[in-house]
PDB file of C-alpha atoms in Angstrom:
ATOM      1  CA  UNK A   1       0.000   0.000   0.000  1.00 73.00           C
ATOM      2  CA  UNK A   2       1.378   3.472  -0.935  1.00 89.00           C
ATOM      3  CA  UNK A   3       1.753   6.016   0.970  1.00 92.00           C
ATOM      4  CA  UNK A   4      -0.841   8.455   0.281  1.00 91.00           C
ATOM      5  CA  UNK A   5      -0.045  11.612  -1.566  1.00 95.00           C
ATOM      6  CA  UNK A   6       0.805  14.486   0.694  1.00 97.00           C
ATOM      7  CA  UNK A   7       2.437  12.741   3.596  1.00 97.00           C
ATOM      8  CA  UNK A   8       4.879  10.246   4.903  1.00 98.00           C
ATOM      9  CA  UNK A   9       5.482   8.033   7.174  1.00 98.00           C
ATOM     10  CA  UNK A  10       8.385   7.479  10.108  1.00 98.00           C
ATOM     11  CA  UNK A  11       9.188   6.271  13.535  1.00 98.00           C
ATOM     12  CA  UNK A  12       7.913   8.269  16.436  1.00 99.00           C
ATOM     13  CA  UNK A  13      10.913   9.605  18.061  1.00 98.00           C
ATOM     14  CA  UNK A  14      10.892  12.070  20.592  1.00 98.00           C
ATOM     15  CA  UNK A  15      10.255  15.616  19.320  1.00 98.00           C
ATOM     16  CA  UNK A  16       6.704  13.825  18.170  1.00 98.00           C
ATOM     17  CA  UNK A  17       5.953  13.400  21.627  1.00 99.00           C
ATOM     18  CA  UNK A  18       4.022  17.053  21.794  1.00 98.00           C
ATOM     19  CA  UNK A  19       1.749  16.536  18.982  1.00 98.00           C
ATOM     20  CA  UNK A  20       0.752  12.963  20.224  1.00 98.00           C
ATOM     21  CA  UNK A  21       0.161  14.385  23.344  1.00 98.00           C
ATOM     22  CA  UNK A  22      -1.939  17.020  22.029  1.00 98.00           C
ATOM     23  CA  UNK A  23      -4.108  14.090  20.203  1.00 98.00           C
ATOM     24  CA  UNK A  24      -4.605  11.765  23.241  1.00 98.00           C
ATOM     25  CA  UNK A  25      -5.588  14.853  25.057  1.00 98.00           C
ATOM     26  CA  UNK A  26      -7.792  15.334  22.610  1.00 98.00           C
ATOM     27  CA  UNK A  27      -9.410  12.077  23.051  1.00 97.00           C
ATOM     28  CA  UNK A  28      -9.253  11.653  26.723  1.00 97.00           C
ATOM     29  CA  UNK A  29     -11.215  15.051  26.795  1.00 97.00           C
ATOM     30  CA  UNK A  30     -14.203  14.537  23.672  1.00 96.00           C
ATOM     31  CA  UNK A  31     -14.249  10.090  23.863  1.00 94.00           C
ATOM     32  CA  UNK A  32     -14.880   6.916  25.476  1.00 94.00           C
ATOM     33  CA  UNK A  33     -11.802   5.284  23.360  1.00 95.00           C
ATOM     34  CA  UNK A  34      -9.479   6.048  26.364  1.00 95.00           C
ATOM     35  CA  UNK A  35     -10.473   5.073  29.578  1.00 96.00           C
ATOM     36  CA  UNK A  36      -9.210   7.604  31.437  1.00 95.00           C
ATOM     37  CA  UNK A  37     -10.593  11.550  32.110  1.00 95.00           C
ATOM     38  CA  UNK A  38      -7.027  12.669  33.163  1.00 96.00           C
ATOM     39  CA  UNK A  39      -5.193  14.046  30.699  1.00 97.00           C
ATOM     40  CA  UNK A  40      -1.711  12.892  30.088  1.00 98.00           C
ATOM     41  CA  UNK A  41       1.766  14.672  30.142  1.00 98.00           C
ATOM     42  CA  UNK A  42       4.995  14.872  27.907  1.00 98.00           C
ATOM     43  CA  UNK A  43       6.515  13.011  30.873  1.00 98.00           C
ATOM     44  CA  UNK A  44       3.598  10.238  30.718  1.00 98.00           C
ATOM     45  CA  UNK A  45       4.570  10.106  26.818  1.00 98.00           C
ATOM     46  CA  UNK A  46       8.171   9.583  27.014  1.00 98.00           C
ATOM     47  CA  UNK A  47       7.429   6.351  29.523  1.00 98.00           C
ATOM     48  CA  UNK A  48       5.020   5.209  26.753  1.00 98.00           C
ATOM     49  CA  UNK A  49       7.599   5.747  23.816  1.00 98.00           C
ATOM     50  CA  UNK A  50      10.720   4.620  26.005  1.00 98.00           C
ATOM     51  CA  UNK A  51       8.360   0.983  26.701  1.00 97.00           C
ATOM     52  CA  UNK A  52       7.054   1.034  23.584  1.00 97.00           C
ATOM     53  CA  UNK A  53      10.428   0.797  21.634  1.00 97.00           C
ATOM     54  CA  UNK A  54      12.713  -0.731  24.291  1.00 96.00           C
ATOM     55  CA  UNK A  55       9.683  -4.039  23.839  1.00 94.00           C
ATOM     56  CA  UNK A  56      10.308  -4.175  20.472  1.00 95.00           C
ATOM     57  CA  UNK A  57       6.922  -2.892  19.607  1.00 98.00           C
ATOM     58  CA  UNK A  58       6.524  -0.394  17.023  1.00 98.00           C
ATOM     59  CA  UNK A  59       5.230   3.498  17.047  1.00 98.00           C
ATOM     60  CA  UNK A  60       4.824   5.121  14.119  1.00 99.00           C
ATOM     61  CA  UNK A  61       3.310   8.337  12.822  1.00 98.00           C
ATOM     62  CA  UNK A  62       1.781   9.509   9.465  1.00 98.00           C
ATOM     63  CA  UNK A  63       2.518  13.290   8.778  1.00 98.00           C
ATOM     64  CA  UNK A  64       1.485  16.351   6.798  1.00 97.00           C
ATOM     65  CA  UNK A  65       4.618  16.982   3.745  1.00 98.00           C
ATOM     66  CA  UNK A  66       3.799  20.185   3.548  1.00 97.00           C
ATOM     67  CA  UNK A  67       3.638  21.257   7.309  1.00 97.00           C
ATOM     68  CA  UNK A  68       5.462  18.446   9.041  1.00 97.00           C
ATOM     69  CA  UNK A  69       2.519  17.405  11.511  1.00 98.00           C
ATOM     70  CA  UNK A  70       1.929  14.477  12.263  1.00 98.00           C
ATOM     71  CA  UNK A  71      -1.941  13.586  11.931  1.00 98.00           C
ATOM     72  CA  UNK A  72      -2.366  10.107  13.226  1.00 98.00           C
ATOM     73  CA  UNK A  73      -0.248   7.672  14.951  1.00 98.00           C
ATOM     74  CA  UNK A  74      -0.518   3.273  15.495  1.00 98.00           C
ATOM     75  CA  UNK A  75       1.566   1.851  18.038  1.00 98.00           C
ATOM     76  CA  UNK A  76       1.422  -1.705  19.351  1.00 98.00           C
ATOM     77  CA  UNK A  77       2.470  -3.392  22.670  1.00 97.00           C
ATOM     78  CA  UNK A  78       1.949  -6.310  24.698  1.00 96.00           C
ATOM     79  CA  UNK A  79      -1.573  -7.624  24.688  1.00 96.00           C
ATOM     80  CA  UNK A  80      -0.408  -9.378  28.091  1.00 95.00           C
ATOM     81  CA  UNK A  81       2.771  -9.892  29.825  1.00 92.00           C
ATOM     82  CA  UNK A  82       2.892 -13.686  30.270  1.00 95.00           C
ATOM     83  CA  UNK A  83       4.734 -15.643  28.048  1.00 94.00           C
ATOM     84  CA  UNK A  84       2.272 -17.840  26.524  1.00 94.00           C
ATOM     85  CA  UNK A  85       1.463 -14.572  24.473  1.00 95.00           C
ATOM     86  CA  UNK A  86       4.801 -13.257  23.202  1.00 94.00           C
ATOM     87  CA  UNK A  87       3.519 -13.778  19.675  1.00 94.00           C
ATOM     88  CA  UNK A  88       0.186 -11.786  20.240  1.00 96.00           C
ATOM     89  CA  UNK A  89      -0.175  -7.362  20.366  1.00 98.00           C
ATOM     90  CA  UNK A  90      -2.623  -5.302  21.024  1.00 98.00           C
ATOM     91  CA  UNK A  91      -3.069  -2.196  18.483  1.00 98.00           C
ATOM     92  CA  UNK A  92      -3.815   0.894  18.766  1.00 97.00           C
ATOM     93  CA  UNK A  93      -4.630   4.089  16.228  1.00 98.00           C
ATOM     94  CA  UNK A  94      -4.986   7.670  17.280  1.00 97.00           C
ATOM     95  CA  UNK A  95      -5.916  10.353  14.359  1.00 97.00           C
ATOM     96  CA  UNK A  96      -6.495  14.305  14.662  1.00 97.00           C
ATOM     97  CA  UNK A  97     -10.070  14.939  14.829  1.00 94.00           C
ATOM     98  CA  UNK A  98     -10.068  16.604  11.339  1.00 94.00           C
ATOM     99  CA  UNK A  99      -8.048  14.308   9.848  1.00 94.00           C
ATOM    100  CA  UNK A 100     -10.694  11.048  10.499  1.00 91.00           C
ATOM    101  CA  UNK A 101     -13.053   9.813   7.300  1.00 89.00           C
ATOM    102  CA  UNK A 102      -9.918  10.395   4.662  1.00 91.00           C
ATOM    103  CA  UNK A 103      -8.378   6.743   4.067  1.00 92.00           C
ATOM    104  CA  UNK A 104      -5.700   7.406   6.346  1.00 96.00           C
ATOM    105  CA  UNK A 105      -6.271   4.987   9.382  1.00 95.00           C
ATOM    106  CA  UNK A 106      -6.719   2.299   6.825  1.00 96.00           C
ATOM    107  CA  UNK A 107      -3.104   2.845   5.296  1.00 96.00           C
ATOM    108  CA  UNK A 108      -2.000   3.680   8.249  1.00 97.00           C
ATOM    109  CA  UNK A 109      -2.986   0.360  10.668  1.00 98.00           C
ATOM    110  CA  UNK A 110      -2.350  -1.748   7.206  1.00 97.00           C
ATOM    111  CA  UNK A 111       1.678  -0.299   7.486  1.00 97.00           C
ATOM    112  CA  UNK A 112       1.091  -1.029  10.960  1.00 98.00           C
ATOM    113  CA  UNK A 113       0.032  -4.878  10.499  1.00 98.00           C
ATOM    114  CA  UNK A 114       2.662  -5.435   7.601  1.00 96.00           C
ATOM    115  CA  UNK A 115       5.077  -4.444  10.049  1.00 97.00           C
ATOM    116  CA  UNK A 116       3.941  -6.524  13.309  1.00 97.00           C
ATOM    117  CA  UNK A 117       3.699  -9.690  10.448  1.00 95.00           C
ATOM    118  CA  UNK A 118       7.399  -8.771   9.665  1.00 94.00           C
ATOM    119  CA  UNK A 119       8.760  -8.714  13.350  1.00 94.00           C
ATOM    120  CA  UNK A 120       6.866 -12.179  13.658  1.00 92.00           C
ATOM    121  CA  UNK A 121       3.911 -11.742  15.316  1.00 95.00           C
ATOM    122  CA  UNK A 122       0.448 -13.973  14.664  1.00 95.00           C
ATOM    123  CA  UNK A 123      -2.320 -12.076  16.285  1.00 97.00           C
ATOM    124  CA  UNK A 124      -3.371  -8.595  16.837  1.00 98.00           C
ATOM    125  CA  UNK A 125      -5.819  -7.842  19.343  1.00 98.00           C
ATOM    126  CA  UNK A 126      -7.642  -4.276  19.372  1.00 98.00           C
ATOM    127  CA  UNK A 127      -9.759  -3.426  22.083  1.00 98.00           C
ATOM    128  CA  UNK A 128     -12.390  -0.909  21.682  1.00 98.00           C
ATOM    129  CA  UNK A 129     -14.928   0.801  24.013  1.00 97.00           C
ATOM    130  CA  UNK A 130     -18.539  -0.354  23.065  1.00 95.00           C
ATOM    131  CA  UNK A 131     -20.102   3.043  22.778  1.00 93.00           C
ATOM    132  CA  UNK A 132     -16.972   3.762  19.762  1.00 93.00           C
ATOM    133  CA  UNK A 133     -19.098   2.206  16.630  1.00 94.00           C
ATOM    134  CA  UNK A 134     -17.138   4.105  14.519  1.00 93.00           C
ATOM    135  CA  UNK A 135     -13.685   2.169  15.343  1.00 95.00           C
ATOM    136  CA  UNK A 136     -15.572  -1.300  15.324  1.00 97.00           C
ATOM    137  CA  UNK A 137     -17.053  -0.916  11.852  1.00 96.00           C
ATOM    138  CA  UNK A 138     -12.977   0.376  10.794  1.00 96.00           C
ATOM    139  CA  UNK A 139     -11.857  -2.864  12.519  1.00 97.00           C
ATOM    140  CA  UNK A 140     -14.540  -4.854  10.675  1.00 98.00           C
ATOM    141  CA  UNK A 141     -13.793  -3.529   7.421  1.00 97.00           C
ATOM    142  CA  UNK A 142      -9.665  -3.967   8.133  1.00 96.00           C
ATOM    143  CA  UNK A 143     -10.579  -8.043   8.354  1.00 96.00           C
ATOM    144  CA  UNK A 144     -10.804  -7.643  12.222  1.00 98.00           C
ATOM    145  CA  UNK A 145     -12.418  -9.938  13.632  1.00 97.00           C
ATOM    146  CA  UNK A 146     -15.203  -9.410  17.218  1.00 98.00           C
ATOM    147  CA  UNK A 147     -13.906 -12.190  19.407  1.00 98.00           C
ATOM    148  CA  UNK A 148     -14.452 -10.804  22.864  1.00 98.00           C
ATOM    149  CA  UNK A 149     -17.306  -8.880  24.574  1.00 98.00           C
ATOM    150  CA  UNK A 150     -17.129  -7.528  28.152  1.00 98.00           C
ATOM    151  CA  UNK A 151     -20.017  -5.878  29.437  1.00 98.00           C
ATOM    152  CA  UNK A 152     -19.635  -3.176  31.486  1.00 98.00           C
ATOM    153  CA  UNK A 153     -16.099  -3.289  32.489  1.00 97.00           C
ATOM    154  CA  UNK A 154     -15.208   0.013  32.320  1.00 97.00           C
ATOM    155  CA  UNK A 155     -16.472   3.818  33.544  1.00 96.00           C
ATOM    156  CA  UNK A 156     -15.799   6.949  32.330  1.00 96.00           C
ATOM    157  CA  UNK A 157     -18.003  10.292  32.314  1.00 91.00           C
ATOM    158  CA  UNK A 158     -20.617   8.547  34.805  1.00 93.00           C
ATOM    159  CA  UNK A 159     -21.179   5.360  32.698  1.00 94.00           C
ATOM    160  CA  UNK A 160     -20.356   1.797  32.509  1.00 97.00           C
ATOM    161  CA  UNK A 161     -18.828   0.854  29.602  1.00 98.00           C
ATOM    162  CA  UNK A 162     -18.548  -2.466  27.446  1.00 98.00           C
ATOM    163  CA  UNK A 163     -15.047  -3.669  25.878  1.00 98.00           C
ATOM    164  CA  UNK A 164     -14.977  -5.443  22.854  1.00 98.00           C
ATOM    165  CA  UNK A 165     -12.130  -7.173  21.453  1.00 98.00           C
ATOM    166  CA  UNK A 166     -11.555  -7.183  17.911  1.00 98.00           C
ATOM    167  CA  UNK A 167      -8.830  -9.820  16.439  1.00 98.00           C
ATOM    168  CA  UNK A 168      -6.632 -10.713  13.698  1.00 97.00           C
ATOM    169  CA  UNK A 169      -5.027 -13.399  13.055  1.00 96.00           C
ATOM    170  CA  UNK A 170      -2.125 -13.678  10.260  1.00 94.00           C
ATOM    171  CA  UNK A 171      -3.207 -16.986   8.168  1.00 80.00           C
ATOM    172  CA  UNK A 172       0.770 -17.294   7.020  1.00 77.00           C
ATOM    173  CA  UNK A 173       2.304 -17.374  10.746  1.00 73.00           C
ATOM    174  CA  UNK A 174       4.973 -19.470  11.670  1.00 71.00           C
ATOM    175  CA  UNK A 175       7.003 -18.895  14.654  1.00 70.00           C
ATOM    176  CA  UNK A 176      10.414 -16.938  14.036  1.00 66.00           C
TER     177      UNK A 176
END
């Protein structure tokens, strides 16, 4: 899949950290997709990005050519810390609110899910807040699969909250 005209893609170093911040923020603040209602910090961040990469997982960020900002990020990390699931990630996509309904979260988790099938993994798990219909249909469409449903697991904004798990499981695996 080509990258889209107009912008590129890299690996989320550092000096990203303030615009991802500024779109987590933004979803902690106007969604149910994160389950918090505190917003998080440049220091919060850097412990994400420092785990993310020093895991092996990937982070990686789709920006504006002309203006160098990033508009949506995918990152992956450990579904669950156990062994039995070394080969298995969770996802997960964050876009600037005017950047949604273009095409770009598809290229962008599709890079993401060629790259997690390159570094050997055989499932990806996303899990998504029941209220966000939006993000299931995406996952649907992406070849997702709904394998998990947990009612009312979570709260946020004075409601209980469902989570369901979305999967994907890459036919070719083999372990590396």
């Amino acid at each position: 899949m080509n990258v889209p005209e107009g912008y590129y893609v890299k690996d989320i170093v550092e000096d990203d950290l303030p615009q991802i911040l500024e779109i987590v923020n933004y979803i902690i603040r106007n969604t149910t997709s994160i389950w918090r209602s505190t917003e998080d910090t440049l220091e919060g961040r850097k412990a994400w990005l420092q785990t993310t990469k020093a895991g092996g997982y990937p982070a990686i960020g789709l920006f504006e050519a002309s203006s160098n900002r990033l508009v949506g990020f995918v990152s992956s990390g450990p579904f669950d810390s156990s062994e039995g699931y070394k080969f298995t990630t969770e996802c997960a996509i964050g876009f600037r609110h005017d950047y949604t309904g273009k095409g770009l979260g598809r290229f962008l988790l599709q890079h993401l899910l060629q790259v997690l099938r390159d570094s050997g993994f055989a499932v990806v798990i996303a899990a998504i807040s029941g209220t966000n219909q939006g993000s299931s249909r995406f996952f649907a469409r992406e070849g997702f699969s709904k394998t998990g449903f947990l009612p009312g697991i979570g709260f946020k904004n004075g409601q209980r909250l469902d989570l369901e798990l979305w999967q994907m499981n890459f036919a070719d695996w083999a372990p590396k």
